[in-house]
């Protein structure tokens, strides 16, 4: 990162961390986004989609989109589309059974040995396919006051040795708060690992600043960061630098992606993504089949096609660069692995 040169304070927001300022300046208006990527306003079909789940994208992310291309894989992840308002059978508001798995407010304990804290509902970007786009964060998220209850709940489970901070995006919280949480969690003797599920190193690389690295370096817990990147175009120089800073701080880096129609549903796109991730020191971890969340049906890929892509991916990459294709199913003891499929012939991408 380029160090900021000190300058006279004119705007009260000058005291904000650069990433906070980038969030303040993020684009929230679909027409503004289209103007920035040099597309006609008619590219957007229906404003109703944006009212229900508003557009949010920082300028640095938008800068990585191709100008004048309505099919840009980054644009498609954030631009509200008319298709979101269609009701599709099987696509529901809580597709992975989160609400039944809450063992304390904000604490999801589905799997043995690890528990997930829904730390905040805020994100640096609104991904149109998000499986928690309808999650009732206000009632079911972990707010500061509930931390004690949450720690109490964890004490009842000495087998839990890993805590996952998720959301939303946990790195939307202030470092002061995060560092206080981590200190409180460290008091639990059974805990060994702290996992961050965050899209921020990719969306807003300036988030990986001194303050963040400060508490990461000082915790006794091993820190794992699972980033969320779906396309190699998301990984530019600044993202590489942010990932490098995390790595230098001793963080293990993994990536999860969602398999998305017209965004990353080819062997070539996924192979480039894996290779680019590895250049930046990140190993592919999971490739998720889309969770059937209401509003996202138009991103869905037929399972057979997904399995065939996996077969081809395994044939073209070293094993350690092939993510595991998984689906999340309510009530299971872990993600469900989906085996690759050799159909012998290349399937044509299906439509509808
Ligand atoms: C996905 C998930 C985890 C993590 O699972 P891993 O297989 O360890 O990556 C933990 N808790 C919940 C509730 C999850 O949804
Ligand atoms: S960053 Fe993650 S939680 Fe936030 S909208 Fe995107 S997929 Fe959902």
Short mmCIF file of C-alpha atoms and ligand atoms in Angstrom, two decimals:
data_model
loop_
_atom_site.label_atom_id
_atom_site.label_comp_id
_atom_site.label_asym_id
_atom_site.label_seq_id
_atom_site.Cartn_x
_atom_site.Cartn_y
_atom_site.Cartn_z
CA UNK A 1 0.00 0.00 0.00
CA UNK A 2 1.07 3.55 -0.66
CA UNK A 3 1.34 5.39 2.69
CA UNK A 4 -1.04 8.31 2.94
CA UNK A 5 0.64 11.70 2.99
CA UNK A 6 -0.54 13.82 5.91
CA UNK A 7 -2.67 16.76 4.85
CA UNK A 8 -4.81 19.44 6.48
CA UNK A 9 -8.08 18.18 7.92
CA UNK A 10 -10.98 19.75 6.05
CA UNK A 11 -13.58 17.01 6.04
CA UNK A 12 -14.48 15.43 9.42
CA UNK A 13 -14.39 12.07 7.59
CA UNK A 14 -10.67 12.56 6.93
CA UNK A 15 -10.15 10.92 10.30
CA UNK A 16 -11.81 7.76 8.98
CA UNK A 17 -9.69 4.80 7.97
CA UNK A 18 -9.30 4.69 4.15
CA UNK A 19 -11.51 1.59 3.97
CA UNK A 20 -14.29 3.38 5.88
CA UNK A 21 -14.07 6.24 3.40
CA UNK A 22 -14.22 3.78 0.51
CA UNK A 23 -17.40 2.33 2.03
CA UNK A 24 -18.87 5.81 2.41
CA UNK A 25 -18.16 6.46 -1.29
CA UNK A 26 -19.37 3.05 -2.50
CA UNK A 27 -21.98 3.04 -5.27
CA UNK A 28 -25.57 2.39 -4.17
CA UNK A 29 -27.45 3.60 -7.24
CA UNK A 30 -27.81 1.18 -10.19
CA UNK A 31 -27.86 4.05 -12.68
CA UNK A 32 -24.61 5.42 -11.27
CA UNK A 33 -23.03 1.97 -11.65
CA UNK A 34 -24.16 1.72 -15.26
CA UNK A 35 -22.79 5.19 -15.98
CA UNK A 36 -19.41 4.21 -14.51
CA UNK A 37 -19.15 1.07 -16.63
CA UNK A 38 -20.37 2.96 -19.70
CA UNK A 39 -23.59 1.08 -20.25
CA UNK A 40 -26.97 2.54 -21.15
CA UNK A 41 -29.46 2.96 -18.32
CA UNK A 42 -31.77 0.55 -20.15
CA UNK A 43 -29.46 -2.35 -19.13
CA UNK A 44 -31.38 -2.48 -15.86
CA UNK A 45 -34.77 -4.11 -16.11
CA UNK A 46 -36.55 -3.55 -12.85
CA UNK A 47 -35.90 -1.28 -9.90
CA UNK A 48 -37.95 -3.51 -7.56
CA UNK A 49 -35.02 -5.91 -7.16
CA UNK A 50 -32.82 -3.08 -5.91
CA UNK A 51 -35.41 -1.94 -3.39
CA UNK A 52 -35.59 -5.32 -1.69
CA UNK A 53 -31.81 -5.91 -1.56
CA UNK A 54 -30.04 -2.67 -2.44
CA UNK A 55 -27.08 -2.40 -4.76
CA UNK A 56 -23.74 -1.93 -2.99
CA UNK A 57 -20.33 -1.93 -4.68
CA UNK A 58 -17.15 0.01 -3.82
CA UNK A 59 -15.50 2.04 -6.58
CA UNK A 60 -12.32 -0.05 -6.45
CA UNK A 61 -14.33 -3.17 -7.33
CA UNK A 62 -16.20 -1.38 -10.10
CA UNK A 63 -12.83 -0.29 -11.54
CA UNK A 64 -12.08 -3.96 -12.25
CA UNK A 65 -15.17 -4.32 -14.48
CA UNK A 66 -14.82 -4.07 -18.25
CA UNK A 67 -16.35 -0.90 -19.68
CA UNK A 68 -19.28 -1.29 -22.04
CA UNK A 69 -19.78 -5.01 -21.36
CA UNK A 70 -23.22 -5.96 -19.98
CA UNK A 71 -21.94 -9.52 -19.43
CA UNK A 72 -18.92 -8.58 -17.36
CA UNK A 73 -18.56 -11.29 -14.67
CA UNK A 74 -18.06 -8.76 -11.87
CA UNK A 75 -20.94 -6.54 -12.96
CA UNK A 76 -23.31 -9.53 -13.05
CA UNK A 77 -22.49 -10.30 -9.41
CA UNK A 78 -23.71 -6.93 -8.16
CA UNK A 79 -26.21 -5.42 -10.61
CA UNK A 80 -29.85 -5.92 -9.56
CA UNK A 81 -31.78 -7.72 -12.29
CA UNK A 82 -35.48 -8.03 -13.02
CA UNK A 83 -35.13 -11.83 -12.80
CA UNK A 84 -34.67 -11.54 -9.03
CA UNK A 85 -38.31 -10.71 -8.52
CA UNK A 86 -39.50 -13.94 -10.18
CA UNK A 87 -40.88 -16.54 -7.80
CA UNK A 88 -39.31 -19.90 -8.55
CA UNK A 89 -40.50 -23.07 -6.77
CA UNK A 90 -37.85 -24.44 -4.42
CA UNK A 91 -36.06 -21.10 -4.05
CA UNK A 92 -36.78 -19.97 -0.51
CA UNK A 93 -35.70 -17.39 2.08
CA UNK A 94 -33.70 -19.70 4.41
CA UNK A 95 -32.25 -22.34 2.06
CA UNK A 96 -29.67 -23.83 4.43
CA UNK A 97 -31.71 -24.06 7.62
CA UNK A 98 -29.79 -21.32 9.46
CA UNK A 99 -32.69 -20.38 11.68
CA UNK A 100 -33.04 -23.90 13.11
CA UNK A 101 -29.28 -24.13 13.78
CA UNK A 102 -29.01 -21.06 16.02
CA UNK A 103 -27.80 -22.37 19.38
CA UNK A 104 -27.54 -18.87 20.88
CA UNK A 105 -28.31 -15.53 19.22
CA UNK A 106 -25.67 -15.13 16.50
CA UNK A 107 -24.13 -18.57 17.03
CA UNK A 108 -24.56 -21.31 14.42
CA UNK A 109 -23.38 -24.67 15.62
CA UNK A 110 -24.03 -27.17 12.85
CA UNK A 111 -20.81 -29.16 12.64
CA UNK A 112 -18.60 -30.96 15.13
CA UNK A 113 -15.70 -28.97 16.55
CA UNK A 114 -16.43 -25.64 14.92
CA UNK A 115 -19.04 -22.98 15.44
CA UNK A 116 -19.88 -19.95 13.38
CA UNK A 117 -20.65 -16.48 14.68
CA UNK A 118 -22.89 -14.28 12.54
CA UNK A 119 -20.91 -11.23 13.59
CA UNK A 120 -22.72 -8.59 11.56
CA UNK A 121 -25.19 -8.29 8.72
CA UNK A 122 -23.11 -5.67 6.93
CA UNK A 123 -20.98 -6.42 3.86
CA UNK A 124 -18.70 -4.38 1.63
CA UNK A 125 -20.65 -5.55 -1.41
CA UNK A 126 -24.09 -6.99 -2.02
CA UNK A 127 -23.77 -10.21 -4.02
CA UNK A 128 -27.03 -10.85 -5.79
CA UNK A 129 -26.83 -14.62 -5.17
CA UNK A 130 -26.14 -14.30 -1.43
CA UNK A 131 -27.71 -17.19 0.51
CA UNK A 132 -28.22 -14.94 3.53
CA UNK A 133 -29.88 -12.13 1.57
CA UNK A 134 -33.02 -12.66 3.64
CA UNK A 135 -31.33 -13.50 6.98
CA UNK A 136 -32.95 -11.60 9.88
CA UNK A 137 -29.69 -10.09 11.14
CA UNK A 138 -31.42 -7.64 13.48
CA UNK A 139 -32.97 -10.42 15.60
CA UNK A 140 -30.53 -13.26 14.96
CA UNK A 141 -27.09 -11.65 14.55
CA UNK A 142 -24.52 -11.43 17.35
CA UNK A 143 -24.47 -7.88 18.64
CA UNK A 144 -21.93 -6.77 21.20
CA UNK A 145 -24.25 -7.21 24.18
CA UNK A 146 -24.74 -10.87 23.33
CA UNK A 147 -21.06 -11.79 23.32
CA UNK A 148 -21.14 -12.98 26.92
CA UNK A 149 -24.06 -15.29 26.24
CA UNK A 150 -22.26 -16.61 23.23
CA UNK A 151 -19.08 -17.35 25.22
CA UNK A 152 -21.20 -19.03 27.85
CA UNK A 153 -22.75 -21.24 25.16
CA UNK A 154 -19.27 -22.15 23.90
CA UNK A 155 -18.14 -23.16 27.39
CA UNK A 156 -20.74 -25.92 27.25
CA UNK A 157 -18.90 -27.36 24.23
CA UNK A 158 -15.27 -28.08 25.07
CA UNK A 159 -14.97 -29.97 21.76
CA UNK A 160 -15.29 -26.74 19.78
CA UNK A 161 -11.70 -25.73 19.00
CA UNK A 162 -12.40 -23.41 16.07
CA UNK A 163 -14.51 -20.28 15.84
CA UNK A 164 -15.58 -18.90 12.50
CA UNK A 165 -16.37 -15.21 12.29
CA UNK A 166 -18.86 -14.82 9.47
CA UNK A 167 -21.83 -12.67 8.62
CA UNK A 168 -22.43 -10.66 6.52
CA UNK A 169 -18.75 -9.82 6.55
CA UNK A 170 -17.01 -9.83 9.94
CA UNK A 171 -14.34 -7.43 8.69
CA UNK A 172 -17.02 -4.73 8.40
CA UNK A 173 -16.67 -4.43 12.18
CA UNK A 174 -14.14 -2.02 13.68
CA UNK A 175 -10.80 -3.46 14.66
CA UNK A 176 -11.39 -2.28 18.23
CA UNK A 177 -14.46 -4.46 18.44
CA UNK A 178 -12.87 -7.39 16.62
CA UNK A 179 -9.86 -7.28 18.85
CA UNK A 180 -12.09 -7.20 21.96
CA UNK A 181 -14.02 -10.22 20.65
CA UNK A 182 -10.85 -12.13 19.93
CA UNK A 183 -9.50 -11.37 23.41
CA UNK A 184 -12.73 -12.64 24.94
CA UNK A 185 -12.68 -15.78 22.79
CA UNK A 186 -9.04 -16.46 23.66
CA UNK A 187 -10.12 -16.92 27.27
CA UNK A 188 -11.70 -20.20 26.20
CA UNK A 189 -8.85 -22.65 26.69
CA UNK A 190 -10.20 -25.14 24.15
CA UNK A 191 -9.98 -22.72 21.22
CA UNK A 192 -7.08 -23.16 18.82
CA UNK A 193 -8.16 -21.60 15.57
CA UNK A 194 -9.93 -18.47 14.48
CA UNK A 195 -11.37 -18.51 11.02
CA UNK A 196 -12.48 -15.40 9.13
CA UNK A 197 -14.98 -15.81 6.33
CA UNK A 198 -14.55 -12.54 4.51
CA UNK A 199 -14.94 -11.19 1.02
CA UNK A 200 -13.23 -7.92 2.02
CA UNK A 201 -9.62 -8.69 1.01
CA UNK A 202 -11.03 -9.12 -2.52
CA UNK A 203 -13.67 -6.39 -2.56
CA UNK A 204 -11.85 -3.73 -0.55
CA UNK A 205 -8.15 -4.63 -0.20
CA UNK A 206 -7.48 -1.43 1.78
CA UNK A 207 -9.34 -3.14 4.63
CA UNK A 208 -6.17 -5.16 5.28
CA UNK A 209 -4.48 -2.31 7.14
CA UNK A 210 -2.17 -1.92 10.14
CA UNK A 211 -5.03 -2.02 12.63
CA UNK A 212 -6.32 -5.34 11.28
CA UNK A 213 -2.88 -6.90 11.06
CA UNK A 214 -2.19 -5.66 14.60
CA UNK A 215 -4.75 -7.88 16.34
CA UNK A 216 -4.17 -10.75 13.92
CA UNK A 217 -0.49 -10.80 14.83
CA UNK A 218 -1.13 -10.63 18.55
CA UNK A 219 -3.65 -13.44 19.03
CA UNK A 220 -2.49 -16.81 20.30
CA UNK A 221 -5.02 -18.44 17.94
CA UNK A 222 -3.99 -19.71 14.51
CA UNK A 223 -5.75 -17.52 11.98
CA UNK A 224 -7.29 -18.88 8.79
CA UNK A 225 -8.93 -16.54 6.30
CA UNK A 226 -11.35 -18.00 3.79
CA UNK A 227 -11.77 -15.36 1.12
CA UNK A 228 -14.63 -15.41 -1.38
CA UNK A 229 -13.62 -14.90 -4.98
CA UNK A 230 -15.54 -16.11 -8.01
CA UNK A 231 -13.53 -14.91 -10.98
CA UNK A 232 -9.86 -14.21 -11.77
CA UNK A 233 -10.77 -10.64 -12.84
CA UNK A 234 -11.52 -9.90 -9.19
CA UNK A 235 -7.85 -10.45 -8.34
CA UNK A 236 -5.87 -7.36 -9.26
CA UNK A 237 -2.56 -6.00 -7.99
CA UNK A 238 -4.01 -4.34 -4.87
CA UNK A 239 -5.83 -7.52 -3.88
CA UNK A 240 -2.57 -9.42 -4.33
CA UNK A 241 -0.81 -6.99 -1.99
CA UNK A 242 -3.56 -7.31 0.63
CA UNK A 243 -3.36 -11.10 0.48
CA UNK A 244 0.39 -10.89 0.78
CA UNK A 245 0.10 -8.76 3.92
CA UNK A 246 -2.20 -11.36 5.45
CA UNK A 247 0.18 -14.15 4.52
CA UNK A 248 3.14 -12.28 5.99
CA UNK A 249 1.11 -11.99 9.21
CA UNK A 250 0.94 -15.79 9.32
CA UNK A 251 -2.63 -16.18 8.08
CA UNK A 252 -3.47 -19.34 6.09
CA UNK A 253 -5.43 -18.35 3.00
CA UNK A 254 -8.19 -20.38 1.37
CA UNK A 255 -10.85 -19.47 -1.15
CA UNK A 256 -14.49 -20.35 -1.56
CA UNK A 257 -16.51 -19.61 -4.68
CA UNK A 258 -20.08 -20.04 -5.75
CA UNK A 259 -20.72 -21.65 -9.13
CA UNK A 260 -22.69 -19.02 -11.03
CA UNK A 261 -24.35 -19.09 -14.42
CA UNK A 262 -22.64 -16.86 -17.01
CA UNK A 263 -20.04 -15.78 -14.42
CA UNK A 264 -17.75 -18.77 -13.77
CA UNK A 265 -19.53 -21.81 -15.20
CA UNK A 266 -16.77 -23.04 -17.52
CA UNK A 267 -13.70 -25.17 -16.91
CA UNK A 268 -11.46 -22.46 -18.37
CA UNK A 269 -12.79 -19.71 -16.08
CA UNK A 270 -12.42 -21.86 -12.97
CA UNK A 271 -8.95 -23.05 -13.98
CA UNK A 272 -7.78 -19.42 -14.45
CA UNK A 273 -9.26 -18.56 -11.07
CA UNK A 274 -7.38 -21.37 -9.30
CA UNK A 275 -4.09 -20.47 -10.99
CA UNK A 276 -4.44 -16.79 -10.18
CA UNK A 277 -5.38 -17.56 -6.56
CA UNK A 278 -2.28 -19.69 -6.21
CA UNK A 279 -0.10 -16.90 -7.60
CA UNK A 280 -1.41 -14.87 -4.67
CA UNK A 281 -0.78 -17.63 -2.13
CA UNK A 282 -4.38 -18.79 -1.81
CA UNK A 283 -5.54 -22.39 -2.13
CA UNK A 284 -8.98 -23.20 -3.53
CA UNK A 285 -11.18 -24.75 -0.85
CA UNK A 286 -14.86 -25.00 -1.75
CA UNK A 287 -16.86 -24.46 -4.92
CA UNK A 288 -20.44 -24.18 -3.72
CA UNK A 289 -23.45 -25.14 -5.72
CA UNK A 290 -25.83 -22.23 -5.51
CA UNK A 291 -28.02 -22.35 -2.41
CA UNK A 292 -31.63 -22.12 -3.57
CA UNK A 293 -32.32 -18.71 -2.12
CA UNK A 294 -35.31 -16.72 -3.33
CA UNK A 295 -34.24 -14.18 -5.96
CA UNK A 296 -31.18 -16.04 -7.24
CA UNK A 297 -32.65 -18.80 -9.42
CA UNK A 298 -31.27 -17.24 -12.60
CA UNK A 299 -27.71 -17.99 -11.37
CA UNK A 300 -28.38 -21.71 -11.01
CA UNK A 301 -26.36 -24.37 -12.86
CA UNK A 302 -27.81 -27.87 -13.34
CA UNK A 303 -25.96 -30.29 -11.05
CA UNK A 304 -24.95 -32.59 -13.92
CA UNK A 305 -23.28 -29.71 -15.68
CA UNK A 306 -21.46 -28.71 -12.47
CA UNK A 307 -20.19 -32.27 -12.06
CA UNK A 308 -18.95 -32.36 -15.62
CA UNK A 309 -17.08 -29.07 -15.15
CA UNK A 310 -15.43 -30.66 -12.09
CA UNK A 311 -14.37 -33.66 -14.11
CA UNK A 312 -12.73 -31.40 -16.69
CA UNK A 313 -11.15 -29.25 -14.01
CA UNK A 314 -9.56 -32.29 -12.40
CA UNK A 315 -8.21 -33.28 -15.80
CA UNK A 316 -6.60 -29.88 -16.32
CA UNK A 317 -5.13 -28.82 -12.97
CA UNK A 318 -2.86 -30.22 -10.26
CA UNK A 319 -5.00 -31.78 -7.54
CA UNK A 320 -4.22 -29.08 -4.99
CA UNK A 321 -5.73 -26.42 -7.27
CA UNK A 322 -9.08 -28.19 -7.60
CA UNK A 323 -11.73 -26.97 -5.13
CA UNK A 324 -14.23 -29.40 -3.63
CA UNK A 325 -17.65 -29.10 -5.22
CA UNK A 326 -20.13 -29.01 -2.35
CA UNK A 327 -23.67 -28.26 -1.43
CA UNK A 328 -24.93 -27.18 1.93
CA UNK A 329 -27.86 -29.20 3.18
CA UNK A 330 -29.83 -28.45 6.32
CA UNK A 331 -29.28 -30.99 9.09
CA UNK A 332 -26.04 -32.57 7.72
CA UNK A 333 -22.80 -32.99 9.70
CA UNK A 334 -20.77 -31.07 7.09
CA UNK A 335 -20.96 -29.85 3.52
CA UNK A 336 -22.06 -32.54 1.09
CA UNK A 337 -19.42 -33.48 -1.51
CA UNK A 338 -20.68 -33.72 -5.10
CA UNK A 339 -18.62 -36.20 -7.13
CA UNK A 340 -17.21 -35.23 -10.55
CA UNK A 341 -18.91 -36.79 -13.56
CA UNK A 342 -17.35 -38.05 -16.77
CA UNK A 343 -20.06 -37.84 -19.41
CA UNK A 344 -17.59 -38.52 -22.20
CA UNK A 345 -19.08 -35.70 -24.20
CA UNK A 346 -19.15 -32.01 -23.49
CA UNK A 347 -22.54 -30.89 -22.33
CA UNK A 348 -23.96 -27.82 -23.97
CA UNK A 349 -24.74 -25.22 -21.33
CA UNK A 350 -28.44 -25.65 -20.68
CA UNK A 351 -30.77 -22.74 -20.53
CA UNK A 352 -33.78 -22.22 -18.29
C1 LIG B 1 -19.86 -24.07 6.24
C2 LIG B 1 -20.02 -23.94 7.70
C3 LIG B 1 -18.96 -24.22 8.57
C4 LIG B 1 -17.59 -24.59 8.08
O1 LIG B 1 -17.53 -25.83 7.51
P1 LIG B 1 -16.12 -26.40 7.03
O2 LIG B 1 -16.46 -27.63 6.28
O3 LIG B 1 -15.30 -26.61 8.24
O4 LIG B 1 -15.51 -25.33 6.17
C5 LIG B 1 -19.20 -24.17 9.92
N1 LIG B 1 -20.40 -23.84 10.42
C6 LIG B 1 -21.43 -23.55 9.61
C7 LIG B 1 -22.73 -23.20 10.23
C8 LIG B 1 -21.28 -23.58 8.23
O5 LIG B 1 -22.31 -23.25 7.44
S1 LIG B 2 -20.13 -10.76 0.89
FE1 LIG B 2 -20.91 -12.80 1.45
S2 LIG B 2 -22.50 -12.41 2.99
FE2 LIG B 2 -22.08 -10.46 1.94
S3 LIG B 2 -23.57 -10.35 0.26
FE3 LIG B 2 -21.71 -11.29 -0.59
S4 LIG B 2 -22.05 -13.51 -0.36
FE4 LIG B 2 -23.52 -12.47 1.00
#
